[in-house]
Short mmCIF file of C-alpha atoms in Angstrom, two decimals:
data_model
loop_
_atom_site.label_atom_id
_atom_site.label_comp_id
_atom_site.label_asym_id
_atom_site.label_seq_id
_atom_site.Cartn_x
_atom_site.Cartn_y
_atom_site.Cartn_z
CA MET M 1 -170.76 68.42 196.41
CA VAL M 2 -171.39 69.43 200.07
CA TRP M 3 -168.58 71.11 202.02
CA CYS M 4 -167.89 70.58 205.73
CA ALA M 5 -168.10 73.39 208.30
CA TRP M 6 -164.84 75.23 208.84
CA LYS M 7 -162.71 73.55 211.53
CA SER M 8 -159.64 74.76 213.48
CA MET M 9 -156.13 73.26 212.96
CA GLY M 10 -154.63 75.50 215.61
CA GLY M 11 -151.56 77.52 215.50
CA ARG M 12 -150.91 81.22 215.90
CA LEU M 13 -149.88 82.16 212.45
CA ALA M 14 -149.47 85.13 209.99
CA GLY M 15 -149.84 85.52 206.24
CA THR M 16 -151.44 83.26 203.71
CA PRO M 17 -150.70 79.53 204.09
CA THR M 18 -148.92 77.46 201.44
CA VAL M 19 -150.33 74.07 200.59
CA ALA M 20 -148.12 71.34 199.17
CA MET M 21 -149.57 68.17 197.57
CA LYS M 22 -147.20 65.27 198.00
CA ARG M 23 -146.87 62.34 195.45
CA ASP M 24 -148.54 59.88 197.81
CA GLY M 25 -151.56 62.05 198.04
CA ARG M 26 -150.92 63.65 201.52
CA LEU M 27 -151.28 67.38 201.98
CA GLU M 28 -148.82 69.48 203.93
CA VAL M 29 -149.36 73.13 204.93
CA PHE M 30 -146.58 75.72 205.65
CA CYS M 31 -146.97 79.03 207.27
CA ARG M 32 -145.26 81.77 209.17
CA ASN M 33 -145.92 82.34 212.73
CA SER M 34 -146.21 85.81 214.43
CA THR M 35 -142.40 86.00 214.83
CA GLY M 36 -141.80 85.03 211.17
CA ALA M 37 -140.61 81.49 211.96
CA VAL M 38 -141.77 78.73 209.65
CA GLN M 39 -144.15 76.10 210.91
CA HIS M 40 -145.77 73.10 209.12
CA ILE M 41 -148.42 70.48 209.57
CA TRP M 42 -149.11 67.42 207.46
CA GLN M 43 -151.48 64.52 206.84
CA LEU M 44 -150.03 61.44 208.53
CA LYS M 45 -151.67 59.35 205.73
CA PRO M 46 -153.62 60.35 202.63
CA MET M 47 -156.91 61.80 203.64
CA GLY M 48 -156.10 60.90 207.32
CA GLU M 49 -155.42 62.67 210.60
CA TRP M 50 -152.98 65.56 210.70
CA SER M 51 -149.76 65.80 212.68
CA ASP M 52 -149.00 68.27 215.32
CA TRP M 53 -147.56 71.72 214.32
CA THR M 54 -143.82 71.56 213.97
CA LEU M 55 -141.31 74.37 214.05
CA MET M 56 -138.80 74.59 211.05
CA ASP M 57 -137.08 77.66 212.47
CA GLY M 58 -135.91 80.15 209.87
CA THR M 59 -137.71 83.40 209.28
CA GLY M 60 -139.92 84.74 206.47
CA THR M 61 -141.29 88.03 205.54
CA THR M 62 -143.54 86.89 202.61
CA ARG M 63 -145.58 83.95 201.60
CA LEU M 64 -143.63 80.68 201.49
CA ALA M 65 -143.11 78.61 198.40
CA ALA M 66 -142.84 74.78 198.43
CA ALA M 67 -142.02 72.22 195.91
CA GLU M 68 -141.18 68.45 195.87
CA ASN M 69 -137.85 67.13 194.68
CA LYS M 70 -137.58 64.36 192.10
CA ASP M 71 -136.96 61.71 194.89
CA GLY M 72 -139.99 62.99 196.93
CA ARG M 73 -138.20 65.20 199.35
CA MET M 74 -140.03 68.55 200.08
CA GLN M 75 -138.26 71.86 199.80
CA VAL M 76 -139.40 75.20 201.10
CA PHE M 77 -138.32 78.77 200.18
CA ALA M 78 -138.63 81.88 202.15
CA VAL M 79 -137.54 85.45 201.86
CA ALA M 80 -136.01 86.64 205.08
CA ALA M 81 -135.55 90.19 206.61
CA ASP M 82 -132.21 90.65 204.79
CA PHE M 83 -134.26 90.18 201.44
CA GLN M 84 -132.24 87.08 200.47
CA LEU M 85 -133.85 83.84 199.47
CA TYR M 86 -133.51 80.95 201.97
CA SER M 87 -134.35 77.28 201.48
CA SER M 88 -134.72 74.18 203.70
CA TRP M 89 -135.25 70.68 202.52
CA GLN M 90 -135.80 67.25 203.81
CA ASN M 91 -132.64 65.15 204.29
CA ASP M 92 -134.63 62.04 203.17
CA LYS M 93 -138.19 61.44 202.10
CA ASP M 94 -140.54 62.03 205.12
CA GLY M 95 -137.36 62.78 207.07
CA ARG M 96 -135.82 65.54 209.19
CA TRP M 97 -135.28 69.02 207.61
CA GLY M 98 -131.96 70.51 207.11
CA ALA M 99 -130.74 74.03 208.22
CA TRP M 100 -131.86 76.95 206.17
CA THR M 101 -129.40 77.89 203.43
CA SER M 102 -129.18 81.26 201.71
CA LEU M 103 -129.56 81.22 197.84
CA GLY M 104 -128.73 84.94 197.81
CA GLY M 105 -130.49 87.61 195.79
CA GLN M 106 -132.29 90.80 196.76
CA ILE M 107 -135.96 89.82 196.70
CA GLN M 108 -138.87 92.06 197.34
CA GLY M 109 -141.90 89.79 196.73
CA ALA M 110 -142.89 86.20 197.42
CA PRO M 111 -140.96 83.52 195.68
CA VAL M 112 -142.68 81.08 193.15
CA ALA M 113 -141.26 77.59 193.00
CA VAL M 114 -141.96 75.17 190.29
CA GLU M 115 -140.91 71.55 189.42
CA HIS M 116 -139.88 70.90 185.80
CA THR M 117 -140.86 67.64 184.18
CA ASP M 118 -137.34 66.37 184.48
CA GLY M 119 -137.44 66.98 188.29
CA ARG M 120 -135.45 70.27 188.48
CA LEU M 121 -136.66 72.98 190.69
CA GLU M 122 -136.88 76.70 189.53
CA VAL M 123 -137.53 79.63 191.64
CA PHE M 124 -138.88 83.07 190.40
CA ALA M 125 -138.92 86.25 192.33
CA ARG M 126 -139.40 90.00 192.09
CA ALA M 127 -136.62 92.46 193.04
CA ALA M 128 -137.07 95.88 194.49
CA ASP M 129 -137.00 97.70 191.06
CA GLY M 130 -139.86 95.40 189.85
CA SER M 131 -137.65 93.04 187.71
CA VAL M 132 -138.16 89.41 187.79
CA TRP M 133 -135.14 87.04 188.66
CA ARG M 134 -134.84 83.32 188.40
CA ARG M 135 -132.55 80.59 189.77
CA TRP M 136 -132.74 76.92 188.80
CA HIS M 137 -131.18 73.52 189.18
CA LYS M 138 -128.51 72.56 186.81
CA LYS M 139 -129.83 69.07 187.11
CA PRO M 140 -132.43 67.44 189.46
CA MET M 141 -131.45 67.87 193.14
CA GLY M 142 -128.11 69.24 191.97
CA GLU M 143 -126.37 72.70 192.20
CA TRP M 144 -128.17 75.84 191.38
CA ASN M 145 -127.34 78.18 188.44
CA ASP M 146 -126.67 81.79 189.49
CA TRP M 147 -129.44 84.28 189.53
CA ALA M 148 -130.49 85.58 186.21
CA SER M 149 -132.74 88.59 185.36
CA LEU M 150 -135.84 88.36 183.17
CA GLY M 151 -136.29 92.12 183.28
CA GLY M 152 -139.67 93.68 183.48
CA LYS M 153 -141.42 96.24 185.54
CA THR M 154 -143.85 94.39 187.83
CA THR M 155 -145.63 95.76 190.80
CA GLY M 156 -147.17 92.57 192.20
CA GLU M 157 -146.44 88.96 192.73
CA ILE M 158 -145.73 86.44 189.88
CA SER M 159 -147.82 83.61 188.62
CA ALA M 160 -145.90 80.81 186.84
CA ILE M 161 -147.15 78.03 184.59
CA ASP M 162 -145.60 75.39 182.38
CA HIS M 163 -146.91 74.57 178.89
CA GLU M 164 -147.26 71.05 177.59
CA ASP M 165 -144.06 71.14 175.84
CA GLY M 166 -142.20 72.26 179.03
CA ARG M 167 -141.81 75.96 178.23
CA MET M 168 -142.42 78.30 181.23
CA GLU M 169 -144.72 81.31 181.05
CA LEU M 170 -144.93 84.06 183.79
CA PHE M 171 -147.74 86.56 184.42
CA ALA M 172 -147.72 89.69 186.64
CA ARG M 173 -149.23 93.16 187.10
CA GLY M 174 -147.06 95.75 185.32
CA ALA M 175 -146.28 99.32 186.45
CA ASP M 176 -149.14 100.57 184.20
CA GLY M 177 -151.54 98.27 186.01
CA ALA M 178 -152.06 96.03 183.06
CA LEU M 179 -151.47 92.24 182.80
CA TRP M 180 -148.03 91.46 181.43
CA HIS M 181 -146.41 88.11 180.56
CA VAL M 182 -143.02 86.65 179.59
CA TRP M 183 -142.34 83.09 178.08
CA GLN M 184 -139.73 80.91 176.92
CA LYS M 185 -139.05 80.56 173.25
CA LYS M 186 -138.32 76.70 173.70
CA PRO M 187 -138.10 74.34 176.65
CA GLN M 188 -135.03 75.25 178.87
CA GLY M 189 -134.25 77.93 176.19
CA GLU M 190 -134.19 81.60 176.00
CA TRP M 191 -137.02 83.87 176.93
CA ASN M 192 -139.04 86.50 174.78
CA GLU M 193 -139.50 89.93 175.86
CA TRP M 194 -142.25 91.03 178.35
CA ALA M 195 -145.54 91.87 176.62
CA SER M 196 -148.69 93.51 177.71
CA MET M 197 -152.04 91.70 177.62
CA GLY M 198 -154.01 94.76 178.49
CA GLY M 199 -156.63 95.26 181.05
CA GLN M 200 -156.32 97.02 184.61
CA ILE M 201 -155.88 94.58 187.41
CA GLN M 202 -155.16 94.37 191.05
CA GLY M 203 -153.02 91.79 192.95
CA THR M 204 -151.54 88.63 191.56
CA PRO M 205 -152.86 86.81 188.39
CA ALA M 206 -153.83 83.22 188.72
CA SER M 207 -152.82 80.96 185.73
CA TYR M 208 -154.33 77.53 184.77
CA ARG M 209 -153.64 75.13 181.93
CA LEU M 210 -156.62 73.74 180.18
CA PRO M 211 -156.65 70.00 179.26
CA ASP M 212 -156.17 70.81 175.59
CA GLY M 213 -153.03 72.79 176.43
CA ARG M 214 -154.33 76.29 176.26
CA ILE M 215 -153.64 78.65 179.00
CA GLU M 216 -156.17 80.67 180.89
CA VAL M 217 -155.52 83.51 183.39
CA PHE M 218 -157.76 84.97 186.03
CA VAL M 219 -157.28 88.37 187.59
CA ARG M 220 -159.05 90.73 189.91
CA GLY M 221 -160.20 93.80 188.04
CA MET M 222 -160.28 97.38 189.38
CA ASP M 223 -164.07 96.75 190.03
CA ASN M 224 -163.01 93.82 192.38
CA ALA M 225 -164.73 91.34 190.05
CA VAL M 226 -162.93 88.42 188.50
CA TRP M 227 -162.00 88.72 184.98
CA HIS M 228 -160.38 85.99 182.74
CA ILE M 229 -158.53 85.81 179.40
CA TRP M 230 -157.48 82.67 177.45
CA GLN M 231 -155.78 81.47 174.31
CA GLY M 232 -158.00 80.48 171.44
CA LYS M 233 -155.78 77.59 170.64
CA GLN M 234 -152.69 75.88 172.01
CA TYR M 235 -149.70 78.27 171.83
CA GLY M 236 -151.95 80.58 170.01
CA PRO M 237 -153.09 84.16 170.30
CA TRP M 238 -155.10 85.55 173.27
CA GLY M 239 -158.74 86.62 173.24
CA LYS M 240 -160.20 89.48 175.18
CA PHE M 241 -160.89 89.88 178.92
CA GLU M 242 -164.38 88.73 180.10
CA THR M 243 -165.80 89.09 183.47
CA LEU M 244 -166.95 86.40 185.83
CA GLY M 245 -168.38 88.78 188.29
CA GLY M 246 -168.16 88.52 192.04
CA THR M 247 -166.70 90.82 194.71
CA VAL M 248 -163.31 89.65 195.66
CA ALA M 249 -161.25 91.19 198.57
CA GLY M 250 -157.92 89.50 197.86
CA GLU M 251 -156.15 87.15 195.73
CA ILE M 252 -157.68 84.45 193.46
CA ALA M 253 -156.58 80.82 193.63
CA VAL M 254 -157.41 78.53 190.72
CA ALA M 255 -157.42 74.71 191.25
CA THR M 256 -157.52 71.90 188.68
CA LEU M 257 -160.40 69.47 189.43
CA ALA M 258 -160.04 65.77 188.74
CA ASP M 259 -161.84 66.03 185.39
CA GLY M 260 -159.70 68.84 184.20
CA ARG M 261 -162.22 71.81 184.98
CA SER M 262 -160.83 74.84 186.80
CA GLU M 263 -162.30 75.97 190.10
CA LEU M 264 -161.75 79.49 191.47
CA TYR M 265 -161.46 80.33 195.14
CA ALA M 266 -161.30 83.72 196.82
CA ARG M 267 -162.10 85.67 199.97
CA GLY M 268 -165.22 87.86 199.39
CA SER M 269 -165.95 91.27 200.82
CA ASP M 270 -167.88 89.56 203.63
CA ASN M 271 -164.73 87.60 204.69
CA ALA M 272 -166.53 84.33 203.45
CA LEU M 273 -164.90 81.74 201.16
CA TRP M 274 -166.40 82.08 197.66
CA HIS M 275 -165.95 79.85 194.65
CA ARG M 276 -166.97 79.31 191.12
CA TRP M 277 -166.49 76.50 188.53
CA PRO M 278 -167.71 75.56 185.01
CA LYS M 279 -170.65 73.12 184.94
CA LYS M 280 -168.75 70.96 182.56
CA LEU M 281 -165.38 71.09 180.85
CA GLY M 282 -165.50 74.07 178.39
CA GLY M 283 -168.94 74.85 179.41
CA ALA M 284 -170.91 77.70 181.13
CA TRP M 285 -170.01 78.58 184.71
CA MET M 286 -172.07 78.09 187.68
CA ASP M 287 -172.90 81.01 190.01
CA TRP M 288 -170.62 82.13 192.75
CA THR M 289 -171.23 80.04 195.93
CA SER M 290 -170.32 80.81 199.50
CA GLU M 291 -168.80 78.34 201.90
CA GLY M 292 -168.97 80.68 204.78
CA GLY M 293 -166.12 81.66 207.14
CA PRO M 294 -165.00 84.03 208.41
CA ILE M 295 -161.60 83.95 206.92
CA HIS M 296 -159.03 86.73 207.11
CA THR M 297 -156.42 85.78 204.56
CA ASP M 298 -156.46 84.63 201.05
CA PRO M 299 -157.41 80.93 200.66
CA ALA M 300 -154.94 78.15 199.73
CA PHE M 301 -156.15 74.79 198.36
CA GLY M 302 -155.07 71.22 198.07
CA ARG M 303 -156.68 68.33 196.40
CA ASN M 304 -156.91 65.10 198.32
CA LYS M 305 -155.96 61.64 196.80
CA ASP M 306 -159.58 60.90 195.97
CA GLY M 307 -160.18 64.20 194.17
CA ARG M 308 -161.93 66.15 196.94
CA MET M 309 -160.86 69.70 197.39
CA GLU M 310 -159.73 71.09 200.74
CA VAL M 311 -159.24 74.83 201.44
CA PHE M 312 -157.16 76.53 204.19
CA ALA M 313 -157.04 80.05 205.51
CA LEU M 314 -156.36 81.90 208.67
CA ASN M 315 -159.08 83.47 210.93
CA ALA M 316 -158.98 86.65 212.82
CA ASP M 317 -156.95 85.06 215.60
CA GLY M 318 -154.27 83.85 213.29
CA VAL M 319 -155.55 80.12 213.73
CA LEU M 320 -155.40 77.88 210.66
CA VAL M 321 -158.91 76.74 209.69
CA HIS M 322 -159.95 74.45 206.84
CA THR M 323 -162.99 73.15 205.04
CA TRP M 324 -163.23 70.27 202.55
CA GLN M 325 -165.72 68.53 200.37
CA GLN M 326 -167.52 65.56 201.86
CA LYS M 327 -167.69 62.26 200.08
CA GLU M 328 -170.93 61.79 198.06
#
């Protein structure tokens, strides 16, 4: 499928954008500006025109996290200069946003927000000592449980994914440079201890659930190539790392295509967007393909209502730019 040329969406921003996909098919992008204040822009209708940039106030020092509540209201999470986690949410669906509220904690890294199948939200974040902490709704759109530690000695951001049975699993780079993971023993239950998956990686892992329920993880190796490791069967043991090549200059983003295939996006050493995907589900991979640029942050993606992918990044001037697949 052919991609459009990169187009400007304006703004004077900082950091990697965060893309949310709403239930009605519209995309919404959140990002910090140069002062740390949070701004957002959204599609007025699925696959349609975009709104103007709107200031949400608040301040952020890391990448933002966004999730959708059970009733369709969006909620955004940001770590501020006091290292506490703050959140703002819509008062009603597509409505005004409330004031930023502190959820406490002492957070070092970017938060990761997930929506459980029952509609509860959960946030994971890394503390200064490398331990991972979590806070979650007691019931959908309800009060929050207190922060609870999952331990660990991580040195990078966290990737979170849910299994088909509802159990959560987290991946992160450990203090020894290897890929580590921790997972729930049962849905909404206790957690296992952190375990090493080996390898020597940089940055943040990107996790993906295959249509048959197996989990696959993509990482940037010390050679700046992309490597991946996956389960041999659902809930089963893990295989060995295999390389997918490439020369990656930042974090990897993995998308789920309409037919269940994965697609990888990353900024190359030439500051262009590169991507790679399997020819068919479970089959061999296509070669890495460039969609040009230049981009100067890690890419973030969304999938439009008709299945076409759209990718966002900042250019050297801090302007949000995007490219998307054209209709065949």
